[in-house]
Amino acid sequence: MCQTQVVNSTIRVTSVSDFLSISAARDPQRVALVDSATGERLTYSELDERVTSTAQVLMDRGLLSARVGDRVAILLGNSADFVLSYFAVIRAGLVAVPLNPGYTVSELSQIMQQCDARLLIVDSATGELGVTSASDSCTVVFCDEVITERETLRGFLKQSLRSLVRGKAPSTTVFPEVAPDDLALLLFTSGSDGDPKGVMLTHENLVSNVQALTDLRNPPTVSAEDTVLAVLPLFHVYGLNTVLALAISAGAGIVLLDRFDPVGSLEIISREHVTTVAGAPAMYLMWSRVPSVREAMRPIRMLSSGGAPLPPEIFNRFEELTGMRIYEGYGMTETSPVITSTVVDGRAIAGSVGLPIPGMEIKIMADSGEEAEHGDPGEIWVRGPGVFHGYWPDHSNGPDSNGWFGTGDIGLLDESGALRLVDRRREVIIVNGFNVFPREVEIVLEGIDGVTEAAVLGRSDSETGEAVTALVVLRPGTALTSDEIIEIAAQSLARFKCPQEVRIVESLPRSATGKIAKGRLREVYELDL
Ligand code: AMP
């Protein structure tokens, strides 16, 4: 278990919000955030003070009055308001539940119901979606609108978090002490059975993963002199902990960008003198097609990728174009997230995801239940302070009694001990770094009137890594077309989960036990999958 670390004589690091206080004390005037959409710039001391005031408002009796351990859902894009809200929730001893603004009302309502959020923080872009998805017992707070009087929107209290913060007399609220083992973050991922699962991450999980990455020096992951591009979504653990919290702990500048556009993002890199980028494979693919990429990337000293396989063609092409190698990391939401990285020994090699970061151990398990011979593939198991505490709410299916957790990914160790990923045991499809569990999509398709059964598979895709493909069987006499099925599914599924292609088939192959034989689908239908 991680011990709370005393970093200087006054501030102990128990939560990620302590990183912010330390960086603000060290260099208060350093620009911490640049919100590329609004142009807003906040120094470390401004950010730290606003986080404290926002945390006070969240806890204030009579205003919102959340209590320690209450879940606060955040439905915001990559913005200064997201950063303020997240650190305020953590500072107040509450549990943050970041939500994907690309989700549909049905996806969000299910999660909101499961986590029983006391508060939901939205802005004018996500307000409608949030208000429609929240339950009656959840207060919805808008952060970006200046509203002088309380208004109601469909019966919900609509008030501006920023105006509440401004109107509040400064006080010396003492925030509740959190323990390293207290729950800090609940991140919902799709479950293999189709229902969302809340990954329970503690303060220790988050802090330890950031500290392990801070310790790497070959090259340094991030330093106070860096300006970091935060374009990966902050509702995902990679953007939240490995980009945002890591940059805050180093006291670096952070440029927030809500949507990736290859040309626009390169302009921002040049304009803001961005020096480090943590990206996903699809970003590097799109950048490699922009003729000015070499020139635009001039200020950059480090590039990294994670969340999905970085194809060697993209790695090599990017090196040819820019002279820079992309460092690759491997991890998952359940491990806060980083398990291995090529930054550990500084050897960025195509196809390798590197060595375990300090504190994380991995082992490769053969089907026999024994550890695999060195060099043989097997399931990757992981142990360390970043490993989660099971799924919400009852800590189910977490690490075993010795702290080991089976990732469901298949990998092998090369001669240098670095990990290479070869396959996935789980049926998950990874679209642009986002996980899609086929069952969730199948349930939606099977809920469409006229569809009797559906099987969902991943197809390789040069743009997004993989794409969702579905085979559906229709009730005799039903006249639905593939496009109509896709259109109906899109009402319930976020865009990345929605099938790109639907094939209508007569029947699906079955195993001896009557289950749909997924392994045989590809061969039976001669799909190019
Ligand atoms: P998530 O929980 O959304 O972060 O997804 C985690 C999954 O993404 C892992 O279990 C892997 O299957 C996959 N993944 C993460 N990083 C990589 C990588 N560098 N290469 C290949 N797959 C990856």
Coordinates of C-alpha atoms and ligand atoms in Angstrom, one line a residue:
M1 CA 0.0 0.0 0.0
C2 CA 1.3 3.5 -0.8
Q3 CA 2.2 5.7 2.1
T4 CA 1.1 9.3 2.0
Q5 CA 4.3 11.1 0.9
V6 CA 5.5 14.2 2.5
V7 CA 6.8 16.3 -0.4
N8 CA 7.7 19.4 1.4
S9 CA 7.3 20.4 5.1
T10 CA 3.7 21.5 4.6
I11 CA 1.9 19.5 1.9
R12 CA 1.4 15.8 2.0
V13 CA 0.4 14.0 -1.2
T14 CA -2.6 11.9 -0.6
S15 CA -4.8 12.9 -3.5
V16 CA -4.1 14.3 -7.0
S17 CA -5.4 17.6 -5.8
D18 CA -2.3 17.8 -3.5
F19 CA -0.2 17.8 -6.7
L20 CA -2.0 21.0 -7.7
S21 CA -1.4 22.7 -4.3
I22 CA 2.3 21.8 -4.4
S23 CA 2.8 23.1 -8.0
A24 CA 0.9 26.3 -7.1
A25 CA 3.1 26.8 -4.0
R26 CA 6.3 26.2 -6.1
D27 CA 5.5 28.5 -9.0
P28 CA 2.3 30.4 -8.5
Q29 CA 2.5 32.6 -11.6
R30 CA 3.3 29.7 -14.0
V31 CA 0.5 29.3 -16.6
A32 CA -1.3 26.1 -15.7
L33 CA -4.1 26.0 -18.2
V34 CA -4.9 27.4 -21.6
D35 CA -8.4 26.6 -22.8
S36 CA -8.1 26.7 -26.5
A37 CA -11.8 27.0 -27.1
T38 CA -12.4 30.1 -24.9
G39 CA -8.8 31.5 -24.7
E40 CA -9.0 31.5 -20.9
R41 CA -5.6 31.2 -19.2
L42 CA -5.2 30.3 -15.5
T43 CA -2.0 30.4 -13.5
Y44 CA -1.3 27.7 -11.0
S45 CA -2.3 30.0 -8.1
E46 CA -5.5 31.0 -9.8
L47 CA -6.4 27.4 -10.6
D48 CA -5.6 26.3 -7.1
E49 CA -7.7 29.1 -5.5
R50 CA -10.6 28.4 -7.8
V51 CA -10.5 24.7 -7.1
T52 CA -10.7 25.5 -3.4
S53 CA -13.6 27.9 -3.8
T54 CA -15.4 25.4 -6.0
A55 CA -14.8 22.6 -3.5
Q56 CA -16.3 24.8 -0.8
V57 CA -19.4 25.5 -2.9
L58 CA -19.8 21.8 -3.5
M59 CA -19.8 21.1 0.2
D60 CA -21.7 24.2 1.4
R61 CA -24.8 23.5 3.3
G62 CA -27.7 25.2 1.7
L63 CA -26.1 25.4 -1.7
L64 CA -25.3 21.9 -3.0
S65 CA -24.2 20.2 0.2
A66 CA -22.5 17.1 -1.1
R67 CA -21.0 14.8 1.6
V68 CA -17.8 12.9 1.7
G69 CA -18.0 9.8 -0.5
D70 CA -21.0 11.2 -2.6
R71 CA -20.6 10.7 -6.3
V72 CA -20.4 13.8 -8.4
A73 CA -20.8 13.2 -12.1
I74 CA -19.0 15.5 -14.6
L75 CA -20.4 15.7 -18.1
L76 CA -18.0 18.2 -19.8
G77 CA -15.6 18.3 -22.7
N78 CA -11.9 19.1 -22.3
S79 CA -12.2 22.6 -20.8
A80 CA -11.0 24.6 -17.9
D81 CA -14.4 23.9 -16.2
F82 CA -13.7 20.2 -16.4
V83 CA -10.3 20.6 -14.7
L84 CA -11.8 22.9 -12.0
S85 CA -14.7 20.5 -11.3
Y86 CA -12.5 17.4 -11.2
F87 CA -9.9 18.8 -8.8
A88 CA -12.7 20.4 -6.7
V89 CA -14.5 17.1 -6.3
I90 CA -11.3 15.4 -5.3
R91 CA -10.4 18.2 -2.9
A92 CA -13.8 18.0 -1.2
G93 CA -13.4 14.3 -0.5
L94 CA -16.1 13.4 -3.1
V95 CA -16.0 10.8 -5.8
A96 CA -15.6 11.9 -9.4
V97 CA -17.6 10.2 -12.1
P98 CA -16.5 11.6 -15.4
L99 CA -19.0 10.9 -18.2
N100 CA -18.5 10.7 -22.0
P101 CA -20.5 13.6 -23.6
G102 CA -20.7 11.5 -26.7
Y103 CA -23.0 9.0 -24.9
T104 CA -26.7 8.8 -25.6
V105 CA -29.4 9.6 -23.0
S106 CA -30.0 5.8 -22.4
E107 CA -26.3 5.1 -21.9
L108 CA -25.9 8.0 -19.5
S109 CA -29.1 7.4 -17.5
Q110 CA -28.0 3.8 -16.9
I111 CA -24.7 5.0 -15.5
M112 CA -26.2 7.8 -13.5
Q113 CA -28.6 5.4 -11.9
Q114 CA -25.9 2.9 -11.1
C115 CA -23.6 5.3 -9.4
D116 CA -26.5 7.2 -7.7
A117 CA -24.8 10.6 -8.3
R118 CA -25.8 13.3 -5.9
L119 CA -24.7 16.1 -8.3
L120 CA -24.1 16.4 -12.0
I121 CA -21.9 19.1 -13.4
V122 CA -22.7 20.2 -17.0
D123 CA -22.2 23.2 -19.3
S124 CA -24.3 24.8 -22.0
A125 CA -23.0 22.3 -24.5
T126 CA -23.9 19.2 -22.4
G127 CA -26.8 20.6 -20.3
E128 CA -29.7 19.3 -22.3
L129 CA -28.2 15.8 -22.4
G130 CA -27.3 15.8 -18.7
V131 CA -30.7 17.1 -17.5
T132 CA -32.5 14.5 -19.6
S133 CA -30.3 11.7 -18.3
A134 CA -30.2 12.6 -14.6
S135 CA -32.6 11.2 -12.0
D136 CA -35.0 13.3 -10.0
S137 CA -32.8 13.1 -6.9
C138 CA -29.7 14.5 -8.7
T139 CA -29.0 18.2 -8.7
V140 CA -27.7 19.5 -12.0
V141 CA -25.3 22.4 -11.9
F142 CA -24.2 24.4 -14.9
C143 CA -20.7 25.7 -14.7
D144 CA -20.3 28.1 -17.6
E145 CA -23.3 30.3 -17.7
V146 CA -23.6 33.4 -15.6
I147 CA -27.1 33.2 -14.2
T148 CA -28.1 35.8 -11.7
E149 CA -31.3 34.3 -10.7
R150 CA -32.0 30.6 -10.2
E151 CA -33.9 29.3 -13.1
T152 CA -35.4 25.9 -13.6
L153 CA -34.9 23.8 -16.7
R154 CA -37.4 21.0 -16.8
G155 CA -37.8 21.1 -13.1
F156 CA -34.1 21.0 -12.4
L157 CA -32.2 23.6 -10.5
K158 CA -30.1 25.5 -13.1
Q159 CA -27.4 27.7 -11.6
S160 CA -23.9 28.6 -12.5
L161 CA -21.2 27.0 -10.5
R162 CA -18.9 29.9 -11.4
S163 CA -21.4 32.4 -10.2
L164 CA -21.9 30.5 -7.0
V165 CA -18.1 30.5 -6.5
R166 CA -17.9 34.3 -7.2
G167 CA -20.8 35.1 -4.9
K168 CA -19.3 33.1 -2.0
A169 CA -17.6 34.9 0.8
P170 CA -14.0 33.5 1.3
S171 CA -13.9 31.1 4.2
T172 CA -11.4 28.8 5.6
T173 CA -13.2 25.6 5.1
V174 CA -11.3 22.6 6.4
F175 CA -11.7 19.9 3.8
P176 CA -12.2 16.3 5.1
E177 CA -9.0 14.3 5.3
V178 CA -9.0 11.6 2.7
A179 CA -7.1 8.3 3.2
P180 CA -5.1 6.7 0.4
D181 CA -7.6 3.8 0.2
D182 CA -10.7 6.0 -0.1
L183 CA -12.5 5.9 -3.4
A184 CA -11.6 8.9 -5.6
L185 CA -12.8 8.0 -9.1
L186 CA -15.5 5.8 -10.6
L187 CA -15.0 5.2 -14.3
F188 CA -17.6 3.3 -16.2
T189 CA -16.6 1.0 -19.0
S190 CA -18.8 -1.3 -21.0
G191 CA -19.1 -4.7 -19.4
S192 CA -18.8 -8.0 -21.3
D193 CA -22.5 -8.7 -20.4
G194 CA -23.6 -5.4 -22.0
D195 CA -24.1 -3.5 -18.7
P196 CA -21.7 -0.7 -17.7
K197 CA -19.2 -1.5 -15.0
G198 CA -17.8 1.1 -12.6
V199 CA -14.1 0.7 -12.1
M200 CA -13.3 1.8 -8.5
L201 CA -10.0 3.7 -8.3
T202 CA -8.7 5.1 -5.0
H203 CA -6.5 8.1 -4.3
E204 CA -3.6 5.8 -3.9
N205 CA -4.2 4.2 -7.3
L206 CA -4.2 7.5 -9.1
V207 CA -1.3 9.1 -7.1
S208 CA 1.0 6.1 -7.4
N209 CA 0.6 5.8 -11.2
V210 CA 1.4 9.5 -11.6
Q211 CA 4.4 9.3 -9.3
A212 CA 5.8 6.2 -11.1
L213 CA 5.7 8.1 -14.4
T214 CA 7.2 11.2 -12.8
D215 CA 10.2 9.2 -11.7
L216 CA 11.0 8.2 -15.3
R217 CA 13.9 10.2 -16.7
N218 CA 14.9 8.6 -20.0
P219 CA 13.5 10.9 -21.4
P220 CA 11.5 12.7 -18.6
T221 CA 7.8 12.1 -19.2
V222 CA 7.0 15.7 -18.3
S223 CA 8.7 18.6 -16.4
A224 CA 7.8 22.1 -15.3
E225 CA 9.3 23.5 -18.5
D226 CA 6.9 21.5 -20.7
T227 CA 3.7 22.5 -22.3
V228 CA 1.4 19.5 -22.6
L229 CA -1.3 19.0 -25.2
A230 CA -4.4 17.6 -23.5
V231 CA -6.5 16.5 -26.4
L232 CA -7.2 12.9 -25.2
P233 CA -10.6 13.0 -23.5
L234 CA -10.5 13.8 -19.9
F235 CA -13.4 11.5 -19.1
H236 CA -11.1 8.6 -19.9
V237 CA -8.4 7.5 -17.4
Y238 CA -5.6 8.1 -19.9
G239 CA -6.4 11.7 -20.5
L240 CA -7.4 12.3 -16.8
N241 CA -4.5 10.7 -15.0
T242 CA -1.6 10.2 -17.5
V243 CA -2.1 13.6 -19.2
L244 CA -3.8 16.0 -16.8
A245 CA -2.7 14.8 -13.3
L246 CA 0.8 14.0 -14.5
A247 CA 1.2 17.5 -16.0
I248 CA -0.2 19.2 -12.9
S249 CA 2.2 17.2 -10.6
A250 CA 5.1 18.4 -12.7
G251 CA 3.9 22.0 -12.7
A252 CA 3.7 22.0 -16.5
G253 CA 1.5 24.2 -18.8
I254 CA -1.5 22.4 -20.2
V255 CA -3.3 23.3 -23.4
L256 CA -6.8 21.9 -23.4
L257 CA -8.3 20.9 -26.8
D258 CA -11.8 19.5 -26.9
R259 CA -11.8 18.0 -30.4
F260 CA -9.0 16.6 -32.5
D261 CA -8.6 18.1 -35.9
P262 CA -5.2 17.3 -37.5
V263 CA -4.6 20.8 -39.0
G264 CA -6.1 22.8 -36.2
S265 CA -4.2 20.9 -33.5
L266 CA -0.9 21.5 -35.3
E267 CA -1.6 25.2 -35.4
I268 CA -2.2 25.1 -31.6
I269 CA 1.0 23.2 -31.1
S270 CA 3.0 25.9 -32.9
R271 CA 1.1 28.8 -31.4
E272 CA 1.4 27.6 -27.8
H273 CA 4.8 26.0 -28.1
V274 CA 3.6 22.6 -27.0
T275 CA 6.5 20.3 -26.1
T276 CA 4.8 17.0 -25.3
V277 CA 1.9 15.1 -26.8
A278 CA 0.2 12.0 -25.4
G279 CA -1.9 10.7 -28.3
A280 CA -3.7 7.7 -29.7
P281 CA -2.7 5.9 -32.9
A282 CA -5.5 7.5 -35.0
M283 CA -4.1 11.0 -34.2
Y284 CA -0.6 10.1 -35.5
L285 CA -2.1 8.5 -38.6
M286 CA -4.0 11.7 -39.4
W287 CA -1.1 14.0 -38.6
S288 CA 1.2 12.0 -40.9
R289 CA -1.1 13.1 -43.8
V290 CA -0.6 16.8 -43.1
P291 CA 2.2 18.1 -45.4
S292 CA 3.4 20.7 -42.8
V293 CA 3.7 18.1 -40.0
R294 CA 7.5 18.3 -39.7
E295 CA 7.5 22.1 -39.4
A296 CA 4.5 22.2 -37.0
M297 CA 6.0 19.6 -34.7
R298 CA 9.3 21.6 -34.2
P299 CA 8.6 22.6 -30.6
I300 CA 7.8 19.0 -29.6
R301 CA 10.4 17.0 -27.6
M302 CA 8.3 14.0 -26.8
L303 CA 5.4 12.0 -28.4
S304 CA 3.6 9.1 -26.8
S305 CA 0.8 6.8 -27.7
G306 CA -1.4 4.3 -25.8
G307 CA -4.9 2.9 -25.5
A308 CA -4.8 0.8 -28.7
P309 CA -2.0 -0.9 -30.8
L310 CA 0.2 1.6 -32.6
P311 CA 0.8 -0.1 -36.0
P312 CA 4.5 -0.3 -36.9
E313 CA 3.7 1.4 -40.3
I314 CA 2.5 4.5 -38.4
F315 CA 5.5 4.4 -36.0
N316 CA 7.9 4.2 -38.9
R317 CA 6.1 6.7 -41.1
F318 CA 6.1 9.3 -38.3
E319 CA 9.8 8.8 -37.6
E320 CA 10.5 9.3 -41.4
L321 CA 8.4 12.4 -41.4
T322 CA 9.4 14.1 -38.2
G323 CA 12.6 12.4 -37.1
M324 CA 10.8 11.5 -33.8
R325 CA 10.0 8.1 -32.3
I326 CA 6.7 7.7 -30.6
Y327 CA 7.0 6.2 -27.1
E328 CA 4.3 3.6 -26.5
G329 CA 2.5 2.7 -23.2
Y330 CA 0.1 -0.1 -22.3
G331 CA -2.5 0.0 -19.7
M332 CA -6.2 -0.1 -18.8
T333 CA -8.8 1.7 -16.8
E334 CA -8.5 -0.9 -14.1
T335 CA -4.8 -0.1 -13.6
S336 CA -5.0 3.7 -13.3
P337 CA -3.9 3.2 -16.3
V338 CA -0.2 2.7 -17.1
I339 CA 1.3 -0.8 -16.7
T340 CA 4.3 -0.7 -19.1
S341 CA 5.9 2.0 -21.2
T342 CA 8.9 2.2 -23.6
V343 CA 9.9 5.4 -21.7
V344 CA 11.0 3.1 -18.8
D345 CA 14.3 2.2 -20.6
G346 CA 14.0 4.9 -23.3
R347 CA 13.9 2.3 -26.1
A348 CA 11.0 3.3 -28.4
I349 CA 10.8 0.3 -30.8
A350 CA 7.9 -0.4 -33.1
G351 CA 5.6 -3.1 -31.7
S352 CA 7.0 -3.0 -28.2
V353 CA 5.0 -1.5 -25.2
G354 CA 8.1 -1.6 -23.0
L355 CA 8.9 -2.5 -19.5
P356 CA 6.7 -2.3 -16.4
I357 CA 6.7 1.2 -14.8
P358 CA 8.2 1.4 -11.2
G359 CA 6.0 -0.5 -8.7
M360 CA 4.0 -2.5 -11.4
E361 CA 4.8 -6.2 -11.8
I362 CA 3.6 -8.3 -14.7
K363 CA 3.6 -12.1 -15.3
I364 CA 2.6 -14.0 -18.4
M365 CA 0.3 -17.0 -17.6
A366 CA -0.1 -20.0 -19.9
D367 CA -3.5 -21.7 -20.3
S368 CA -2.2 -24.4 -18.0
G369 CA -2.4 -21.9 -15.1
E370 CA 1.4 -21.9 -14.8
E371 CA 3.7 -19.0 -15.8
A372 CA 4.5 -19.2 -19.5
E373 CA 8.1 -19.9 -20.6
H374 CA 10.0 -16.7 -21.4
G375 CA 9.1 -15.6 -24.9
D376 CA 5.9 -17.6 -25.0
P377 CA 2.6 -15.8 -25.3
G378 CA 0.0 -15.9 -22.5
E379 CA -2.5 -13.8 -20.6
I380 CA -0.9 -10.7 -19.0
W381 CA -1.4 -10.4 -15.2
V382 CA -0.5 -7.3 -13.3
R383 CA 0.1 -6.4 -9.7
G384 CA 0.9 -3.0 -8.1
P385 CA -0.4 0.1 -6.5
G386 CA -2.3 1.2 -9.6
V387 CA -4.5 -1.9 -9.6
F388 CA -8.1 -1.0 -8.9
H389 CA -10.3 -2.1 -6.0
G390 CA -12.9 -4.1 -8.0
Y391 CA -16.1 -3.0 -9.7
W392 CA -18.8 -0.7 -8.2
P393 CA -20.4 -1.0 -5.8
D394 CA -19.3 -4.2 -4.1
H395 CA -15.6 -4.4 -5.2
S396 CA -16.4 -7.5 -7.2
N397 CA -14.0 -9.1 -9.7
G398 CA -11.0 -7.1 -8.5
P399 CA -7.5 -8.5 -8.0
D400 CA -7.0 -11.9 -6.3
S401 CA -5.9 -12.3 -2.7
N402 CA -2.3 -11.9 -3.8
G403 CA -3.0 -8.7 -5.6
W404 CA -2.8 -10.1 -9.1
F405 CA -5.3 -9.0 -11.8
G406 CA -5.8 -10.8 -15.2
T407 CA -5.9 -8.2 -17.9
G408 CA -7.6 -10.4 -20.6
D409 CA -4.8 -9.2 -23.0
I410 CA -2.3 -11.7 -24.5
G411 CA 1.3 -10.8 -24.6
L412 CA 4.9 -12.1 -24.5
L413 CA 8.2 -10.8 -23.2
D414 CA 11.0 -10.3 -25.6
E415 CA 14.7 -10.9 -24.9
S416 CA 15.0 -7.6 -23.1
G417 CA 12.0 -8.3 -20.9
A418 CA 9.9 -5.7 -22.8
L419 CA 6.2 -6.6 -23.4
R420 CA 4.7 -7.2 -26.8
L421 CA 1.0 -7.4 -27.2
V422 CA -0.3 -10.2 -29.4
D423 CA -4.0 -10.5 -28.9
R424 CA -6.9 -10.0 -26.6
R425 CA -8.7 -12.8 -24.8
R426 CA -11.7 -10.7 -24.1
E427 CA -14.0 -10.1 -27.0
V428 CA -13.6 -6.3 -26.7
I429 CA -13.4 -4.3 -29.9
I430 CA -11.1 -1.2 -29.7
V431 CA -12.3 1.7 -31.8
N432 CA -10.0 4.7 -31.7
G433 CA -8.8 3.6 -28.3
F434 CA -12.4 3.2 -26.9
N435 CA -13.5 -0.2 -25.8
V436 CA -16.7 -1.7 -27.2
F437 CA -18.1 -4.9 -25.8
P438 CA -20.0 -6.7 -28.5
R439 CA -22.8 -7.8 -26.1
E440 CA -23.8 -4.2 -25.4
V441 CA -24.3 -3.5 -29.1
E442 CA -26.0 -6.9 -29.6
I443 CA -28.5 -6.1 -26.9
V444 CA -29.4 -2.8 -28.7
L445 CA -29.7 -4.5 -32.1
E446 CA -31.8 -7.3 -30.7
G447 CA -34.1 -4.7 -29.1
I448 CA -35.1 -3.4 -32.6
D449 CA -38.5 -4.5 -33.7
G450 CA -38.0 -7.1 -36.4
V451 CA -34.5 -8.2 -35.4
T452 CA -34.4 -11.7 -33.9
E453 CA -30.7 -12.0 -33.2
A454 CA -27.4 -10.3 -33.7
A455 CA -23.7 -11.0 -33.5
V456 CA -21.2 -8.2 -33.3
L457 CA -17.5 -8.4 -34.3
G458 CA -14.6 -6.1 -34.9
R459 CA -13.2 -5.5 -38.4
S460 CA -9.8 -4.0 -38.8
D461 CA -9.9 -0.4 -40.0
S462 CA -7.0 1.7 -41.2
E463 CA -8.4 4.8 -39.6
T464 CA -9.8 3.7 -36.3
G465 CA -7.9 0.5 -35.7
E466 CA -11.0 -1.5 -35.5
A467 CA -14.6 -0.9 -36.6
V468 CA -17.9 -2.5 -35.3
T469 CA -19.6 -4.8 -37.7
A470 CA -22.9 -6.6 -37.1
L471 CA -24.6 -9.6 -38.5
V472 CA -28.4 -9.6 -37.9
V473 CA -31.2 -12.1 -38.5
L474 CA -34.6 -10.6 -39.3
R475 CA -38.0 -11.9 -38.4
P476 CA -39.5 -13.3 -41.6
G477 CA -41.5 -10.6 -43.5
T478 CA -39.5 -7.7 -41.9
A479 CA -38.5 -5.1 -44.4
L480 CA -35.7 -3.3 -42.4
T481 CA -32.6 -2.3 -44.4
S482 CA -29.1 -2.2 -43.0
D483 CA -29.1 1.6 -43.0
E484 CA -32.3 1.7 -41.0
I485 CA -30.9 -0.6 -38.4
I486 CA -27.8 1.6 -38.1
E487 CA -30.0 4.7 -37.7
I488 CA -32.1 3.1 -35.0
A489 CA -29.1 1.8 -33.1
A490 CA -27.5 5.3 -33.2
Q491 CA -30.3 6.5 -31.0
S492 CA -29.0 4.3 -28.1
L493 CA -25.3 3.9 -28.8
A494 CA -22.5 6.4 -28.8
R495 CA -21.0 6.9 -32.2
F496 CA -17.9 4.8 -31.6
K497 CA -20.1 1.8 -30.5
C498 CA -22.6 2.0 -33.4
P499 CA -22.0 -0.5 -36.2
Q500 CA -20.4 0.9 -39.3
E501 CA -21.7 -2.1 -41.3
V502 CA -24.7 -4.3 -40.7
R503 CA -25.2 -7.4 -42.8
I504 CA -28.5 -9.1 -42.9
V505 CA -28.1 -12.9 -42.9
E506 CA -30.4 -15.9 -42.8
S507 CA -29.1 -17.4 -39.6
L508 CA -26.0 -17.5 -37.3
P509 CA -23.8 -20.6 -36.8
R510 CA -24.3 -22.2 -33.4
S511 CA -22.0 -24.3 -31.2
A512 CA -23.0 -27.7 -29.8
T513 CA -24.4 -26.0 -26.7
G514 CA -26.6 -23.7 -28.8
K515 CA -24.5 -20.5 -28.3
I516 CA -23.7 -18.4 -31.3
A517 CA -20.3 -19.7 -32.5
K518 CA -18.5 -16.4 -32.8
G519 CA -15.3 -18.1 -33.9
R520 CA -17.0 -19.5 -36.9
L521 CA -18.7 -16.3 -38.0
R522 CA -15.8 -15.0 -39.9
E523 CA -15.3 -18.2 -41.9
V524 CA -18.9 -19.0 -42.4
Y525 CA -19.7 -15.6 -43.9
E526 CA -16.3 -15.1 -45.5
L527 CA -16.0 -11.8 -43.9
D528 CA -12.9 -9.8 -44.4
L529 CA -12.6 -9.3 -40.6
Ligands
AMP1 P1 -9.3 1.0 -21.4 O1 -9.7 0.4 -20.2 O2 -10.3 1.7 -22.2 O3 -8.1 1.9 -21.2 O4 -8.8 -0.2 -22.4 C1 -7.7 -1.0 -22.0 C2 -7.4 -1.9 -23.1 O5 -6.8 -1.2 -24.3 C3 -6.3 -2.9 -22.7 O6 -6.8 -4.0 -22.0 C4 -5.7 -3.3 -24.1 O7 -6.5 -4.3 -24.7 C5 -5.9 -2.0 -24.9 N1 -4.6 -1.3 -25.0 C6 -4.2 -0.3 -24.2 N2 -2.9 0.1 -24.6 C7 -2.6 -0.6 -25.6 C8 -1.5 -0.6 -26.5 N3 -0.4 0.2 -26.4 N4 -1.5 -1.5 -27.5 C9 -2.5 -2.4 -27.7 N5 -3.6 -2.4 -26.9 C10 -3.7 -1.5 -25.9

